[in-house]
mmCIF file with all atom_site columns, C-alpha atoms in Angstrom:
data_model
loop_
_atom_site.group_PDB
_atom_site.id
_atom_site.type_symbol
_atom_site.label_atom_id
_atom_site.label_alt_id
_atom_site.label_comp_id
_atom_site.label_asym_id
_atom_site.label_entity_id
_atom_site.label_seq_id
_atom_site.pdbx_PDB_ins_code
_atom_site.Cartn_x
_atom_site.Cartn_y
_atom_site.Cartn_z
_atom_site.occupancy
_atom_site.B_iso_or_equiv
_atom_site.pdbx_formal_charge
_atom_site.auth_seq_id
_atom_site.auth_comp_id
_atom_site.auth_asym_id
_atom_site.auth_atom_id
_atom_site.pdbx_PDB_model_num
ATOM 1   C CA . MET A 1 1   ? 107.161 83.977  113.688 1.00 0.00 ? 1   MET A CA 1
ATOM 2   C CA . SER A 1 2   ? 110.205 85.468  112.033 1.00 0.00 ? 2   SER A CA 1
ATOM 3   C CA . THR A 1 3   ? 112.630 86.703  114.710 1.00 0.00 ? 3   THR A CA 1
ATOM 4   C CA . THR A 1 4   ? 115.287 89.348  114.118 1.00 0.00 ? 4   THR A CA 1
ATOM 5   C CA . THR A 1 5   ? 117.618 90.924  116.680 1.00 0.00 ? 5   THR A CA 1
ATOM 6   C CA . ARG A 1 6   ? 120.149 93.734  116.798 1.00 0.00 ? 6   ARG A CA 1
ATOM 7   C CA . THR A 1 7   ? 122.102 95.372  119.595 1.00 0.00 ? 7   THR A CA 1
ATOM 8   C CA . LEU A 1 8   ? 121.875 99.163  119.527 1.00 0.00 ? 8   LEU A CA 1
ATOM 9   C CA . SER A 1 9   ? 124.446 101.471 121.107 1.00 0.00 ? 9   SER A CA 1
ATOM 10  C CA . ALA A 1 10  ? 121.884 103.197 123.293 1.00 0.00 ? 10  ALA A CA 1
ATOM 11  C CA . THR A 1 11  ? 120.024 102.603 126.535 1.00 0.00 ? 11  THR A CA 1
ATOM 12  C CA . PRO A 1 12  ? 116.588 100.947 126.540 1.00 0.00 ? 12  PRO A CA 1
ATOM 13  C CA . GLU A 1 13  ? 115.161 104.327 127.578 1.00 0.00 ? 13  GLU A CA 1
ATOM 14  C CA . GLN A 1 14  ? 116.683 105.992 124.509 1.00 0.00 ? 14  GLN A CA 1
ATOM 15  C CA . VAL A 1 15  ? 115.285 103.283 122.211 1.00 0.00 ? 15  VAL A CA 1
ATOM 16  C CA . TRP A 1 16  ? 111.880 103.500 123.889 1.00 0.00 ? 16  TRP A CA 1
ATOM 17  C CA . GLU A 1 17  ? 111.862 107.273 123.377 1.00 0.00 ? 17  GLU A CA 1
ATOM 18  C CA . VAL A 1 18  ? 111.978 106.700 119.603 1.00 0.00 ? 18  VAL A CA 1
ATOM 19  C CA . LEU A 1 19  ? 109.381 103.896 119.689 1.00 0.00 ? 19  LEU A CA 1
ATOM 20  C CA . SER A 1 20  ? 107.094 106.151 121.744 1.00 0.00 ? 20  SER A CA 1
ATOM 21  C CA . ASP A 1 21  ? 107.132 108.852 119.059 1.00 0.00 ? 21  ASP A CA 1
ATOM 22  C CA . GLY A 1 22  ? 104.768 107.548 116.412 1.00 0.00 ? 22  GLY A CA 1
ATOM 23  C CA . TRP A 1 23  ? 105.738 110.294 113.979 1.00 0.00 ? 23  TRP A CA 1
ATOM 24  C CA . LEU A 1 24  ? 109.180 108.636 113.610 1.00 0.00 ? 24  LEU A CA 1
ATOM 25  C CA . TYR A 1 25  ? 107.949 105.234 112.373 1.00 0.00 ? 25  TYR A CA 1
ATOM 26  C CA . PRO A 1 26  ? 108.338 105.957 108.620 1.00 0.00 ? 26  PRO A CA 1
ATOM 27  C CA . LEU A 1 27  ? 112.036 106.589 109.317 1.00 0.00 ? 27  LEU A CA 1
ATOM 28  C CA . PHE A 1 28  ? 112.617 102.951 110.206 1.00 0.00 ? 28  PHE A CA 1
ATOM 29  C CA . VAL A 1 29  ? 109.631 100.802 109.190 1.00 0.00 ? 29  VAL A CA 1
ATOM 30  C CA . VAL A 1 30  ? 110.336 99.349  105.754 1.00 0.00 ? 30  VAL A CA 1
ATOM 31  C CA . GLY A 1 31  ? 107.378 100.044 103.476 1.00 0.00 ? 31  GLY A CA 1
ATOM 32  C CA . ALA A 1 32  ? 105.923 102.911 105.514 1.00 0.00 ? 32  ALA A CA 1
ATOM 33  C CA . SER A 1 33  ? 106.141 105.975 103.331 1.00 0.00 ? 33  SER A CA 1
ATOM 34  C CA . ARG A 1 34  ? 104.445 108.646 105.434 1.00 0.00 ? 34  ARG A CA 1
ATOM 35  C CA . MET A 1 35  ? 102.588 109.237 108.672 1.00 0.00 ? 35  MET A CA 1
ATOM 36  C CA . ARG A 1 36  ? 99.161  110.849 108.322 1.00 0.00 ? 36  ARG A CA 1
ATOM 37  C CA . ASN A 1 37  ? 98.277  111.027 112.016 1.00 0.00 ? 37  ASN A CA 1
ATOM 38  C CA . VAL A 1 38  ? 99.258  109.591 115.388 1.00 0.00 ? 38  VAL A CA 1
ATOM 39  C CA . ASP A 1 39  ? 96.683  109.104 118.145 1.00 0.00 ? 39  ASP A CA 1
ATOM 40  C CA . ASP A 1 40  ? 97.374  111.399 121.104 1.00 0.00 ? 40  ASP A CA 1
ATOM 41  C CA . THR A 1 41  ? 97.526  108.378 123.416 1.00 0.00 ? 41  THR A CA 1
ATOM 42  C CA . TRP A 1 42  ? 100.281 106.553 121.434 1.00 0.00 ? 42  TRP A CA 1
ATOM 43  C CA . PRO A 1 43  ? 101.641 104.048 122.464 1.00 0.00 ? 43  PRO A CA 1
ATOM 44  C CA . ALA A 1 44  ? 98.765  103.133 124.822 1.00 0.00 ? 44  ALA A CA 1
ATOM 45  C CA . VAL A 1 45  ? 96.856  99.919  124.139 1.00 0.00 ? 45  VAL A CA 1
ATOM 46  C CA . GLY A 1 46  ? 94.258  100.600 121.433 1.00 0.00 ? 46  GLY A CA 1
ATOM 47  C CA . SER A 1 47  ? 96.032  103.661 120.050 1.00 0.00 ? 47  SER A CA 1
ATOM 48  C CA . LYS A 1 48  ? 96.873  103.807 116.350 1.00 0.00 ? 48  LYS A CA 1
ATOM 49  C CA . LEU A 1 49  ? 99.362  105.124 113.870 1.00 0.00 ? 49  LEU A CA 1
ATOM 50  C CA . HIS A 1 50  ? 97.662  106.282 110.670 1.00 0.00 ? 50  HIS A CA 1
ATOM 51  C CA . HIS A 1 51  ? 100.199 105.694 107.917 1.00 0.00 ? 51  HIS A CA 1
ATOM 52  C CA . SER A 1 52  ? 100.549 105.125 104.215 1.00 0.00 ? 52  SER A CA 1
ATOM 53  C CA . VAL A 1 53  ? 102.450 102.272 102.634 1.00 0.00 ? 53  VAL A CA 1
ATOM 54  C CA . GLY A 1 54  ? 103.888 102.042 99.150  1.00 0.00 ? 54  GLY A CA 1
ATOM 55  C CA . THR A 1 55  ? 105.472 104.548 96.826  1.00 0.00 ? 55  THR A CA 1
ATOM 56  C CA . TRP A 1 56  ? 103.766 107.608 95.429  1.00 0.00 ? 56  TRP A CA 1
ATOM 57  C CA . PRO A 1 57  ? 101.463 107.646 93.515  1.00 0.00 ? 57  PRO A CA 1
ATOM 58  C CA . LEU A 1 58  ? 100.534 104.087 94.563  1.00 0.00 ? 58  LEU A CA 1
ATOM 59  C CA . LEU A 1 59  ? 99.933  104.710 98.259  1.00 0.00 ? 59  LEU A CA 1
ATOM 60  C CA . ILE A 1 60  ? 97.575  102.791 100.513 1.00 0.00 ? 60  ILE A CA 1
ATOM 61  C CA . ASP A 1 61  ? 96.309  104.407 103.709 1.00 0.00 ? 61  ASP A CA 1
ATOM 62  C CA . ASP A 1 62  ? 96.087  102.073 106.674 1.00 0.00 ? 62  ASP A CA 1
ATOM 63  C CA . THR A 1 63  ? 96.783  101.796 110.414 1.00 0.00 ? 63  THR A CA 1
ATOM 64  C CA . THR A 1 64  ? 98.929  100.089 113.012 1.00 0.00 ? 64  THR A CA 1
ATOM 65  C CA . GLU A 1 65  ? 97.357  99.461  116.434 1.00 0.00 ? 65  GLU A CA 1
ATOM 66  C CA . VAL A 1 66  ? 98.918  98.715  119.811 1.00 0.00 ? 66  VAL A CA 1
ATOM 67  C CA . LEU A 1 67  ? 97.560  95.380  121.100 1.00 0.00 ? 67  LEU A CA 1
ATOM 68  C CA . GLU A 1 68  ? 99.789  95.002  124.166 1.00 0.00 ? 68  GLU A CA 1
ATOM 69  C CA . LEU A 1 69  ? 102.214 97.274  125.978 1.00 0.00 ? 69  LEU A CA 1
ATOM 70  C CA . GLU A 1 70  ? 104.847 96.754  128.630 1.00 0.00 ? 70  GLU A CA 1
ATOM 71  C CA . GLU A 1 71  ? 106.036 100.319 129.148 1.00 0.00 ? 71  GLU A CA 1
ATOM 72  C CA . GLY A 1 72  ? 109.676 100.725 128.237 1.00 0.00 ? 72  GLY A CA 1
ATOM 73  C CA . THR A 1 73  ? 110.248 97.106  127.211 1.00 0.00 ? 73  THR A CA 1
ATOM 74  C CA . ARG A 1 74  ? 107.665 95.678  124.789 1.00 0.00 ? 74  ARG A CA 1
ATOM 75  C CA . LEU A 1 75  ? 105.078 96.559  122.153 1.00 0.00 ? 75  LEU A CA 1
ATOM 76  C CA . LEU A 1 76  ? 102.784 94.140  120.336 1.00 0.00 ? 76  LEU A CA 1
ATOM 77  C CA . LEU A 1 77  ? 101.361 95.776  117.227 1.00 0.00 ? 77  LEU A CA 1
ATOM 78  C CA . LYS A 1 78  ? 98.750  94.848  114.642 1.00 0.00 ? 78  LYS A CA 1
ATOM 79  C CA . ALA A 1 79  ? 100.154 96.261  111.424 1.00 0.00 ? 79  ALA A CA 1
ATOM 80  C CA . ARG A 1 80  ? 97.736  96.602  108.531 1.00 0.00 ? 80  ARG A CA 1
ATOM 81  C CA . GLY A 1 81  ? 98.762  97.008  104.920 1.00 0.00 ? 81  GLY A CA 1
ATOM 82  C CA . TRP A 1 82  ? 95.826  95.913  102.829 1.00 0.00 ? 82  TRP A CA 1
ATOM 83  C CA . PRO A 1 83  ? 95.533  94.434  100.250 1.00 0.00 ? 83  PRO A CA 1
ATOM 84  C CA . ALA A 1 84  ? 98.631  92.517  101.448 1.00 0.00 ? 84  ALA A CA 1
ATOM 85  C CA . GLY A 1 85  ? 96.971  91.807  104.797 1.00 0.00 ? 85  GLY A CA 1
ATOM 86  C CA . GLU A 1 86  ? 97.786  92.130  108.482 1.00 0.00 ? 86  GLU A CA 1
ATOM 87  C CA . ALA A 1 87  ? 100.634 91.083  110.714 1.00 0.00 ? 87  ALA A CA 1
ATOM 88  C CA . HIS A 1 88  ? 101.486 91.003  114.380 1.00 0.00 ? 88  HIS A CA 1
ATOM 89  C CA . VAL A 1 89  ? 104.804 92.679  115.137 1.00 0.00 ? 89  VAL A CA 1
ATOM 90  C CA . GLU A 1 90  ? 106.363 92.391  118.570 1.00 0.00 ? 90  GLU A CA 1
ATOM 91  C CA . ILE A 1 91  ? 109.215 94.730  119.483 1.00 0.00 ? 91  ILE A CA 1
ATOM 92  C CA . SER A 1 92  ? 111.025 94.034  122.740 1.00 0.00 ? 92  SER A CA 1
ATOM 93  C CA . LEU A 1 93  ? 113.969 95.709  124.439 1.00 0.00 ? 93  LEU A CA 1
ATOM 94  C CA . ARG A 1 94  ? 116.486 94.181  126.823 1.00 0.00 ? 94  ARG A CA 1
ATOM 95  C CA . PRO A 1 95  ? 119.587 95.788  128.341 1.00 0.00 ? 95  PRO A CA 1
ATOM 96  C CA . ASP A 1 96  ? 122.744 94.293  126.821 1.00 0.00 ? 96  ASP A CA 1
ATOM 97  C CA . GLY A 1 97  ? 125.916 95.633  128.409 1.00 0.00 ? 97  GLY A CA 1
ATOM 98  C CA . VAL A 1 98  ? 126.010 99.327  127.599 1.00 0.00 ? 98  VAL A CA 1
ATOM 99  C CA . GLY A 1 99  ? 123.492 98.885  124.776 1.00 0.00 ? 99  GLY A CA 1
ATOM 100 C CA . THR A 1 100 ? 120.047 97.435  124.115 1.00 0.00 ? 100 THR A CA 1
ATOM 101 C CA . LEU A 1 101 ? 119.132 94.179  122.429 1.00 0.00 ? 101 LEU A CA 1
ATOM 102 C CA . VAL A 1 102 ? 116.108 94.894  120.238 1.00 0.00 ? 102 VAL A CA 1
ATOM 103 C CA . THR A 1 103 ? 114.096 91.888  119.075 1.00 0.00 ? 103 THR A CA 1
ATOM 104 C CA . MET A 1 104 ? 111.428 92.025  116.376 1.00 0.00 ? 104 MET A CA 1
ATOM 105 C CA . LYS A 1 105 ? 109.080 89.099  115.893 1.00 0.00 ? 105 LYS A CA 1
ATOM 106 C CA . GLU A 1 106 ? 106.640 89.241  113.005 1.00 0.00 ? 106 GLU A CA 1
ATOM 107 C CA . ASP A 1 107 ? 104.162 87.025  111.209 1.00 0.00 ? 107 ASP A CA 1
ATOM 108 C CA . ALA A 1 108 ? 101.145 87.422  108.977 1.00 0.00 ? 108 ALA A CA 1
ATOM 109 C CA . THR A 1 109 ? 97.797  87.087  110.760 1.00 0.00 ? 109 THR A CA 1
ATOM 110 C CA . ALA A 1 110 ? 95.239  87.829  108.030 1.00 0.00 ? 110 ALA A CA 1
ATOM 111 C CA . GLY A 1 111 ? 94.940  88.265  104.294 1.00 0.00 ? 111 GLY A CA 1
ATOM 112 C CA . PRO A 1 112 ? 96.939  87.038  101.325 1.00 0.00 ? 112 PRO A CA 1
ATOM 113 C CA . GLY A 1 113 ? 100.200 86.998  103.293 1.00 0.00 ? 113 GLY A CA 1
ATOM 114 C CA . LEU A 1 114 ? 98.953  83.848  105.004 1.00 0.00 ? 114 LEU A CA 1
ATOM 115 C CA . LEU A 1 115 ? 98.788  82.065  101.631 1.00 0.00 ? 115 LEU A CA 1
ATOM 116 C CA . MET A 1 116 ? 102.571 82.031  101.426 1.00 0.00 ? 116 MET A CA 1
ATOM 117 C CA . PRO A 1 117 ? 103.993 78.982  103.236 1.00 0.00 ? 117 PRO A CA 1
ATOM 118 C CA . LYS A 1 118 ? 105.802 79.855  106.467 1.00 0.00 ? 118 LYS A CA 1
ATOM 119 C CA . PRO A 1 119 ? 109.203 78.576  105.225 1.00 0.00 ? 119 PRO A CA 1
ATOM 120 C CA . LEU A 1 120 ? 108.981 81.121  102.387 1.00 0.00 ? 120 LEU A CA 1
ATOM 121 C CA . ARG A 1 121 ? 107.382 83.898  104.439 1.00 0.00 ? 121 ARG A CA 1
ATOM 122 C CA . ASP A 1 122 ? 109.857 83.948  107.338 1.00 0.00 ? 122 ASP A CA 1
ATOM 123 C CA . PRO A 1 123 ? 113.034 84.718  105.336 1.00 0.00 ? 123 PRO A CA 1
ATOM 124 C CA . GLN A 1 124 ? 111.307 87.664  103.623 1.00 0.00 ? 124 GLN A CA 1
ATOM 125 C CA . LEU A 1 125 ? 110.095 89.062  106.945 1.00 0.00 ? 125 LEU A CA 1
ATOM 126 C CA . HIS A 1 126 ? 113.541 88.554  108.464 1.00 0.00 ? 126 HIS A CA 1
ATOM 127 C CA . TRP A 1 127 ? 115.248 90.391  105.593 1.00 0.00 ? 127 TRP A CA 1
ATOM 128 C CA . ARG A 1 128 ? 112.801 93.290  105.918 1.00 0.00 ? 128 ARG A CA 1
ATOM 129 C CA . ASN A 1 129 ? 113.284 93.474  109.680 1.00 0.00 ? 129 ASN A CA 1
ATOM 130 C CA . VAL A 1 130 ? 117.088 93.375  109.394 1.00 0.00 ? 130 VAL A CA 1
ATOM 131 C CA . GLU A 1 131 ? 116.725 96.599  107.427 1.00 0.00 ? 131 GLU A CA 1
ATOM 132 C CA . ALA A 1 132 ? 114.127 98.006  109.851 1.00 0.00 ? 132 ALA A CA 1
ATOM 133 C CA . LEU A 1 133 ? 116.463 97.449  112.811 1.00 0.00 ? 133 LEU A CA 1
ATOM 134 C CA . ARG A 1 134 ? 119.359 98.956  110.862 1.00 0.00 ? 134 ARG A CA 1
ATOM 135 C CA . ARG A 1 135 ? 117.257 102.067 110.247 1.00 0.00 ? 135 ARG A CA 1
ATOM 136 C CA . LEU A 1 136 ? 116.097 102.138 113.872 1.00 0.00 ? 136 LEU A CA 1
ATOM 137 C CA . ALA A 1 137 ? 119.755 102.048 114.938 1.00 0.00 ? 137 ALA A CA 1
ATOM 138 C CA . PHE A 1 138 ? 120.492 105.067 112.711 1.00 0.00 ? 138 PHE A CA 1
ATOM 139 C CA . VAL A 1 139 ? 117.624 107.027 114.293 1.00 0.00 ? 139 VAL A CA 1
ATOM 140 C CA . VAL A 1 140 ? 118.306 106.057 117.922 1.00 0.00 ? 140 VAL A CA 1
ATOM 141 C CA . GLU A 1 141 ? 122.091 106.225 117.797 1.00 0.00 ? 141 GLU A CA 1
ATOM 142 C CA . GLY A 1 142 ? 122.008 109.444 115.796 1.00 0.00 ? 142 GLY A CA 1
ATOM 143 C CA . ARG A 1 143 ? 119.908 111.077 118.524 1.00 0.00 ? 143 ARG A CA 1
ATOM 144 C CA . THR A 1 144 ? 122.239 109.939 121.322 1.00 0.00 ? 144 THR A CA 1
ATOM 145 C CA . ARG A 1 145 ? 125.500 111.359 119.922 1.00 0.00 ? 145 ARG A CA 1
#
């Protein structure tokens, strides 16, 4: 799994507040272009984000599902973006001084993404998640000012 970390200048509760609002995901998830719907139970296990990936007019509608949840500290998601495939994305939060260490772990689990050798796949996922955590920091830290 590709692992990417970043310390945000916010409490774990403030970070979790953003992660718990499914409508905010296109603001920080690289590739997500719009949110079509969010299950009322988000982020409960089994709940889904109904999103689109790509750039208009080439949009693909798909979903991201919560597989595991540790309230306030960890989400394990199954992100779908067919025809590229599926991935597991784990987001975990840990207090770090006055901030929060956010860790994203991601790897392909199904589809064509698995055809790319892991040594080539991991750097691409890491680069994407560096940007995702940068965007998440903008959203979380912007809300806490």
